[in-house]
C-alpha positions as CSV (number, residue, x, y, z in Angstrom):
1,X,-26.3,13.5,4.8
2,X,-23.2,15.7,4.3
3,X,-21.0,16.2,7.3
4,X,-18.2,18.5,8.2
5,X,-14.9,17.2,6.8
6,X,-12.3,15.9,9.3
7,X,-9.5,18.5,9.6
8,X,-6.2,16.9,8.8
9,X,-2.6,18.2,9.4
10,X,0.3,16.8,7.4
11,X,3.7,17.3,9.1
12,X,6.7,16.8,7.0
13,X,6.1,18.0,3.4
14,X,8.8,16.2,1.3
15,X,8.1,13.7,-1.5
16,X,6.1,11.1,0.4
17,X,3.7,13.7,1.8
18,X,2.3,14.0,-1.8
19,X,0.5,10.6,-1.4
20,X,-1.4,11.8,1.7
21,X,-2.0,15.4,0.7
22,X,-3.5,14.3,-2.6
23,X,-5.3,11.3,-1.1
24,X,-7.0,13.4,1.6
25,X,-7.9,16.2,-0.9
26,X,-9.6,13.7,-3.1
27,X,-11.9,12.5,-0.3
28,X,-14.9,14.7,0.6
29,X,-14.8,13.5,4.3
30,X,-11.4,15.0,4.9
31,X,-9.7,18.4,4.5
32,X,-6.0,19.2,4.6
33,X,-6.3,22.1,7.0
34,X,-2.7,22.6,8.0
35,X,0.9,21.8,6.9
36,X,3.9,21.8,9.2
37,X,7.5,21.9,7.9
38,X,10.7,23.9,8.4
39,X,10.5,24.9,4.7
40,X,7.9,27.4,3.4
41,X,8.9,26.5,-0.1
42,X,7.9,22.8,0.3
43,X,4.6,23.8,2.1
44,X,3.8,26.2,-0.8
45,X,4.3,23.3,-3.2
46,X,1.7,21.3,-1.5
47,X,-0.7,24.2,-1.3
48,X,-0.4,24.5,-5.1
49,X,-1.4,20.9,-5.3
50,X,-4.4,21.5,-3.0
51,X,-5.4,24.5,-5.2
52,X,-5.2,22.3,-8.3
53,X,-7.5,19.8,-6.6
54,X,-10.0,22.5,-5.9
55,X,-9.3,22.6,-2.2
56,X,-8.7,25.6,0.0
57,X,-5.1,26.4,1.0
58,X,-3.9,24.9,4.2
59,X,-2.3,27.1,6.9
60,X,1.5,26.8,7.2
61,X,3.2,26.2,10.5
62,X,6.8,25.9,11.8
63,X,7.6,22.6,13.6
64,X,8.2,24.5,16.9
65,X,4.6,25.6,16.9
66,X,3.1,22.1,16.2
67,X,1.1,21.9,19.4
68,X,-0.3,25.4,18.9
69,X,-1.3,24.3,15.4
70,X,-3.2,21.3,16.7
71,X,-5.3,23.5,19.0
72,X,-5.8,26.6,16.9
73,X,-6.6,24.7,13.7
74,X,-8.9,22.2,15.6
75,X,-7.1,19.3,14.0
76,X,-8.9,15.9,14.0
77,X,-6.2,13.8,12.4
78,X,-2.4,14.0,11.9
79,X,-0.3,12.4,9.2
80,X,3.4,12.2,10.0
81,X,5.8,12.1,7.0
82,X,8.9,13.7,8.5
83,X,12.5,12.4,8.8
84,X,12.1,9.1,10.7
85,X,13.9,10.2,13.8
86,X,11.4,13.0,14.3
87,X,8.3,10.9,14.1
88,X,7.8,10.6,17.9
89,X,8.2,14.4,18.2
90,X,4.8,14.8,16.5
91,X,3.1,11.4,17.2
92,X,3.1,11.8,21.0
93,X,1.6,15.4,21.3
94,X,-0.9,14.5,18.6
95,X,-2.0,11.5,20.6
96,X,-2.2,13.6,23.7
97,X,-4.3,16.2,21.9
98,X,-6.9,13.5,21.0
99,X,-6.1,13.3,17.3
100,X,-6.2,10.2,15.2
101,X,-2.6,9.7,14.0
102,X,-1.2,8.0,10.9
103,X,2.6,7.8,10.6
104,X,4.8,6.7,7.7
105,X,7.0,3.7,8.3
106,X,9.1,3.1,10.3
107,X,7.2,4.1,13.4
108,X,10.5,5.4,14.8
109,X,14.2,4.6,14.8
110,X,15.2,3.4,18.3
111,X,14.0,1.7,21.4
112,X,13.6,4.8,23.6
113,X,11.5,6.6,21.0
114,X,9.4,3.4,20.5
115,X,8.7,3.2,24.3
116,X,7.7,6.8,24.4
117,X,5.2,6.3,21.6
118,X,3.8,3.1,23.1
119,X,3.4,4.8,26.5
120,X,1.5,7.7,24.9
121,X,-0.9,5.2,23.2
122,X,-1.6,3.5,26.5
123,X,-1.9,6.7,28.5
124,X,-4.3,8.3,26.0
125,X,-6.3,5.3,24.7
126,X,-5.9,6.9,21.3
127,X,-5.1,5.2,18.0
128,X,-1.9,5.1,16.0
129,X,-1.7,3.6,12.5
130,X,1.6,2.8,10.7
131,X,1.4,3.1,6.9
132,X,2.8,-0.2,5.8
133,X,1.6,0.0,2.2
134,X,3.2,-3.3,1.2
135,X,0.5,-5.1,3.1
136,X,-2.0,-3.8,0.6
137,X,-0.3,-5.1,-2.5
138,X,-2.7,-7.7,-3.9
139,X,0.1,-10.2,-4.5
140,X,1.1,-10.0,-0.8
141,X,-2.5,-10.5,0.2
142,X,-2.7,-13.6,-2.0
143,X,0.4,-15.0,-0.2
144,X,-1.1,-14.4,3.2
145,X,-4.4,-16.1,2.1
146,X,-2.6,-19.2,0.9
147,X,-0.5,-19.5,4.0
148,X,-3.5,-18.9,6.3
149,X,-5.5,-21.6,4.4
150,X,-2.8,-24.1,5.1
151,X,-1.6,-24.5,1.5
152,X,1.8,-25.7,2.7
153,X,0.8,-26.9,6.2
154,X,2.8,-25.7,9.1
155,X,5.3,-23.0,8.1
156,X,8.8,-24.2,9.1
157,X,11.2,-21.7,7.5
158,X,11.4,-18.6,5.2
159,X,14.0,-17.4,2.9
160,X,13.6,-13.7,1.8
161,X,15.9,-11.8,-0.5
162,X,15.3,-8.2,-1.4
163,X,17.5,-6.4,-3.9
164,X,17.5,-2.7,-4.6
165,X,19.1,-1.7,-7.9
166,X,21.8,0.9,-8.3
167,X,19.2,3.5,-9.2
168,X,16.8,3.1,-6.3
169,X,19.3,1.7,-3.8
170,X,21.7,4.5,-4.4
171,X,19.1,7.1,-3.5
172,X,19.2,6.2,0.1
173,X,22.9,7.2,0.1
174,X,22.2,10.6,-1.5
175,X,19.8,11.9,1.2
176,X,19.2,12.0,4.9
177,X,18.8,8.2,5.1
178,X,22.6,7.9,4.9
179,X,22.8,9.0,8.5
180,X,21.8,6.2,10.8
181,X,20.7,8.6,13.6
182,X,18.1,10.0,11.2
183,X,16.9,6.8,9.5
184,X,17.9,3.9,11.7
185,X,19.7,2.5,8.6
186,X,18.1,0.4,5.9
187,X,17.3,-2.4,8.5
188,X,14.9,0.1,10.0
189,X,13.9,2.5,7.2
190,X,13.5,0.0,4.4
191,X,13.4,-3.5,5.9
192,X,10.7,-2.6,8.4
193,X,8.4,-3.1,5.4
194,X,9.7,-6.6,4.9
195,X,9.8,-7.6,8.6
196,X,6.2,-6.4,8.9
197,X,5.2,-8.5,5.9
198,X,6.8,-11.6,7.4
199,X,5.2,-11.0,10.9
200,X,1.9,-10.6,9.1
201,X,2.3,-13.5,6.7
202,X,3.3,-15.9,9.6
203,X,0.9,-14.4,12.1
204,X,3.9,-14.7,14.5
205,X,6.3,-12.7,16.6
206,X,10.1,-12.4,16.1
207,X,12.1,-13.5,19.2
208,X,15.8,-13.7,18.3
209,X,18.0,-12.1,15.7
210,X,21.5,-12.6,14.5
211,X,23.1,-10.9,11.5
212,X,26.0,-9.2,9.8
213,X,26.0,-5.9,7.9
214,X,28.5,-3.6,6.3
215,X,29.0,-0.7,4.0
216,X,30.4,-2.7,1.1
217,X,29.6,-0.6,-2.0
218,X,28.8,3.0,-1.3
219,X,30.7,5.5,0.8
220,X,34.2,7.0,0.0
221,X,36.4,3.9,0.9
222,X,34.4,1.4,-1.1
223,X,34.0,3.9,-4.0
224,X,37.7,4.3,-4.2
225,X,38.3,0.6,-3.9
226,X,36.0,-0.2,-6.8
227,X,37.0,2.8,-8.9
228,X,33.6,4.4,-8.9
229,X,34.1,7.5,-6.8
230,X,34.0,11.0,-8.5
231,X,35.3,14.0,-6.7
232,X,32.2,16.2,-5.8
233,X,30.0,16.7,-2.7
234,X,26.7,17.2,-4.4
235,X,25.6,16.7,-8.0
236,X,24.0,20.0,-8.9
237,X,26.5,22.3,-10.6
238,X,29.3,19.8,-10.2
239,X,31.2,19.1,-13.5
240,X,32.4,15.6,-12.3
241,X,28.8,14.6,-11.8
242,X,27.7,15.4,-15.3
243,X,28.2,11.9,-16.6
244,X,28.2,10.0,-13.3
245,X,25.5,7.3,-13.5
246,X,25.1,7.5,-9.7
247,X,24.3,11.3,-9.7
248,X,20.8,12.7,-9.4
249,X,19.8,15.6,-11.6
250,X,17.4,17.6,-9.4
251,X,16.9,20.3,-12.0
252,X,15.8,17.7,-14.5
253,X,12.5,17.0,-12.7
254,X,10.0,19.7,-11.9
255,X,8.9,18.2,-8.6
256,X,12.4,17.4,-7.4
257,X,13.4,21.0,-8.2
258,X,10.4,22.5,-6.5
259,X,10.6,20.3,-3.3
260,X,14.3,20.3,-2.8
261,X,16.5,22.5,-5.1
262,X,14.3,25.5,-4.7
263,X,14.0,24.9,-0.9
264,X,17.7,24.7,-0.1
265,X,17.7,28.3,1.1
266,X,15.1,27.4,3.8
267,X,16.9,24.6,5.6
268,X,20.1,23.8,3.8
269,X,19.0,20.3,3.0
270,X,20.9,18.7,0.0
271,X,18.9,16.0,-1.8
272,X,21.7,15.0,-4.3
273,X,24.8,14.1,-2.3
274,X,27.5,12.0,-3.8
275,X,26.8,8.4,-2.9
276,X,30.6,7.8,-2.7
277,X,31.2,10.8,-0.6
278,X,31.2,11.0,3.2
279,X,30.0,10.6,5.8
280,X,27.8,7.5,5.4
281,X,26.9,5.7,8.6
282,X,24.5,3.1,7.3
283,X,25.1,-0.4,5.7
284,X,24.3,-1.4,2.1
285,X,24.7,-5.2,2.4
286,X,22.9,-7.0,5.3
287,X,22.4,-10.7,6.2
288,X,20.0,-11.6,9.0
289,X,18.7,-14.7,10.7
290,X,15.4,-14.5,12.7
291,X,13.7,-17.0,15.0
292,X,10.0,-16.7,15.6
293,X,7.9,-17.6,18.6
294,X,6.3,-20.6,17.0
295,X,9.6,-22.1,15.8
296,X,9.9,-20.9,12.2
297,X,13.2,-19.3,11.1
298,X,13.9,-16.7,8.4
299,X,17.0,-16.0,6.5
300,X,16.9,-12.5,5.1
301,X,19.3,-10.6,2.9
302,X,19.0,-6.9,1.7
303,X,21.3,-5.7,-1.1
304,X,21.3,-2.0,-2.0
305,X,23.5,-2.1,-5.1
306,X,22.0,-4.7,-7.4
307,X,21.8,-4.6,-11.3
308,X,18.1,-5.5,-11.0
309,X,15.4,-4.7,-8.5
310,X,12.9,-7.0,-6.9
311,X,12.5,-9.8,-4.4
312,X,12.3,-13.5,-3.8
313,X,10.5,-15.1,-0.8
314,X,10.2,-18.8,-0.2
315,X,8.2,-20.5,2.5
316,X,8.9,-24.1,3.4
317,X,6.1,-26.0,5.1
318,X,5.1,-29.4,6.4
319,X,3.2,-30.2,3.2
320,X,5.0,-28.1,0.5
321,X,6.6,-24.9,-0.5
322,X,5.4,-21.5,-1.7
323,X,7.6,-19.3,-3.9
324,X,7.2,-15.7,-4.9
325,X,9.4,-13.9,-7.3
326,X,8.8,-10.3,-8.3
327,X,11.0,-8.5,-10.9
328,X,10.3,-4.8,-10.5
329,X,13.1,-3.8,-12.8
330,X,15.2,-6.2,-14.9
331,X,18.1,-3.7,-15.1
332,X,18.8,0.0,-14.3
333,X,19.5,2.5,-17.0
334,X,22.2,5.2,-16.2
335,X,21.3,8.8,-16.0
336,X,17.5,8.2,-16.4
337,X,15.5,11.1,-15.1
338,X,12.7,10.5,-12.7
339,X,9.7,9.6,-14.8
340,X,7.0,10.2,-12.2
341,X,5.3,13.6,-11.8
342,X,5.9,13.1,-8.1
343,X,9.7,13.0,-8.5
344,X,9.9,9.4,-7.3
345,X,12.7,7.3,-8.6
346,X,10.9,4.1,-7.7
347,X,7.4,2.8,-6.8
348,X,5.1,5.5,-8.2
349,X,5.3,4.3,-11.8
350,X,6.3,1.0,-13.3
351,X,9.8,0.9,-14.7
352,X,10.2,0.5,-18.4
353,X,12.3,-2.5,-17.7
354,X,9.8,-4.1,-15.3
355,X,9.4,-7.8,-15.3
356,X,6.6,-9.9,-13.9
357,X,5.5,-11.6,-10.8
358,X,5.4,-15.4,-10.3
359,X,3.8,-17.2,-7.5
360,X,4.3,-21.0,-7.4
361,X,2.8,-23.6,-5.0
362,X,4.9,-26.8,-4.8
363,X,2.9,-29.4,-2.8
364,X,4.5,-32.6,-1.7
365,X,4.1,-35.5,-4.1
366,X,2.2,-33.4,-6.7
367,X,3.2,-31.2,-9.7
368,X,3.7,-27.5,-8.9
369,X,0.8,-25.1,-9.5
370,X,1.3,-21.6,-10.9
371,X,-1.0,-19.3,-8.9
372,X,-2.4,-16.4,-11.0
373,X,-1.4,-12.9,-9.7
374,X,-1.7,-9.4,-10.8
375,X,1.8,-8.1,-11.5
376,X,1.1,-4.3,-11.2
377,X,4.2,-2.3,-10.4
378,X,2.9,1.2,-10.1
379,X,1.8,2.8,-6.9
380,X,3.9,0.3,-4.9
381,X,2.3,-2.7,-6.5
382,X,-1.2,-1.1,-6.2
383,X,-0.7,-0.8,-2.4
384,X,-0.9,3.0,-2.1
385,X,-4.5,3.5,-3.3
386,X,-5.8,0.5,-1.3
387,X,-4.0,1.7,1.8
388,X,-5.5,5.2,1.4
389,X,-9.0,3.5,1.1
390,X,-8.3,1.6,4.3
391,X,-7.0,4.7,6.2
392,X,-9.4,7.4,5.0
393,X,-12.3,5.6,3.2
394,X,-13.0,5.1,-0.5
395,X,-12.8,8.0,-2.9
396,X,-16.5,7.7,-3.6
397,X,-18.7,7.6,-0.4
398,X,-20.5,4.3,-0.2
399,X,-18.1,2.5,-2.6
400,X,-16.5,-0.7,-1.6
401,X,-13.4,-0.3,0.6
402,X,-10.7,-2.2,-1.1
403,X,-8.1,-1.9,1.6
404,X,-9.8,-2.6,4.9
405,X,-11.9,-5.4,3.5
406,X,-8.8,-7.6,3.1
407,X,-7.2,-7.0,6.6
408,X,-6.9,-4.3,9.3
409,X,-4.3,-1.6,9.1
410,X,-1.1,-1.9,11.0
411,X,-1.2,-0.7,14.6
412,X,1.6,0.6,16.9
413,X,2.2,-3.0,18.0
414,X,2.8,-4.0,14.4
415,X,5.1,-1.0,14.0
416,X,7.0,-2.0,17.2
417,X,7.4,-5.6,16.2
418,X,8.8,-4.7,12.7
419,X,11.1,-2.1,14.3
420,X,12.4,-4.6,16.8
421,X,13.9,-6.9,14.2
422,X,15.7,-4.0,12.5
423,X,17.0,-2.6,15.9
424,X,18.2,-6.1,16.9
425,X,20.0,-6.5,13.5
426,X,21.7,-3.2,14.0
427,X,22.9,-4.3,17.4
428,X,24.2,-7.5,16.0
429,X,26.2,-5.6,13.4
430,X,27.9,-3.8,16.3
431,X,28.5,-6.7,18.7
432,X,28.6,-9.8,16.5
433,X,26.2,-11.5,19.0
434,X,22.6,-12.7,18.8
435,X,20.0,-10.4,20.3
436,X,16.7,-11.3,22.0
437,X,14.4,-8.7,20.5
438,X,12.0,-8.8,23.6
439,X,14.8,-7.1,25.5
440,X,14.9,-4.2,23.1
441,X,11.2,-3.3,22.9
442,X,9.4,-4.7,25.9
443,X,5.7,-4.6,26.4
444,X,4.4,-5.9,23.0
445,X,5.0,-9.6,23.0
446,X,2.2,-12.0,23.5
447,X,4.0,-15.4,23.1
């Protein structure tokens, strides 16, 4: 029997909103009924996408009228894809209105906002899901299955290195992410993915963090020191940016132009800032040590200016070692326009220079075993479509649900635990002292 589609609102209509607008539009059980954003230009872009999908136009609302929108549009579910620091502004009233809420990662950017969200979940009994799409990558699911099956015995330590190349990594220094008040820095915005993966892989909770971080490559001082800085504020229309390999050409991609360049008159947001211009208040090189409740430790390093992109993670156990290496891009070409129709510089499509994925099990006293894995690089390693299946059901009603079958989606507790590591690391960068993460985000620890 057919049923009335659930009425969805998407708040924040930048690049990442495309995944959810199109994903909801493709599922007959859901309808994008409303969009909420300060920019009419960006909302119009998404309404054109809805029209192309054969869906009716969504109503368009200003952020100050968000709670009115929930009531007047009879919204059932809300997807939050705004600037990270604004997530709680929409999550909390949506929970209070009885809506099901899905938020992009990170759940929020500081301890006070996190507490406000957790309090709202408890007070309303409503549900919050954090969209950690890396959990749904089949390679990551294989790692979890091997660890859970005891392939290396008790997990004693983890070494995790993630490198962003000078194409993808630089992009965080062109846009709002360069302001720590907006993004929480890369320890929160980017590394929350990785900290959630390790929490999930280990089925454990982080208890103590120590680390160092600094702005070593981007920003005006480092740019001058390394001879990389060009004299411009933003790339569009700037002659010194014409041959700068670190510059982004918004006009060279239809989606980037429509979402950002054409929308500048609405809110003044500049998407193509000089990565070696100021101010930049986030770090680009971070080293972190984490101790978990059951005794395992993790050494973690994030580099945002690497020649190649990918990650290496090694698990040492009582009966062996598990090693994963993923090469998402072997090198970065300068001045390469965004290849994706969505305007993404990374994640949506596989890079031309993509390498492979290798998963190796090294048991004690026996030869190593190469574990077959699917090395897809598009759609965030295949995670996006599987996550959408888990969140909103399969594209075809009655078809197998690829995402939820493997594991449940991330809850507000998972979001808080991933956030806590990043917040603790940020505090370590300021104080040079270890931080007990339980003190930062109380109320979620079980051990």
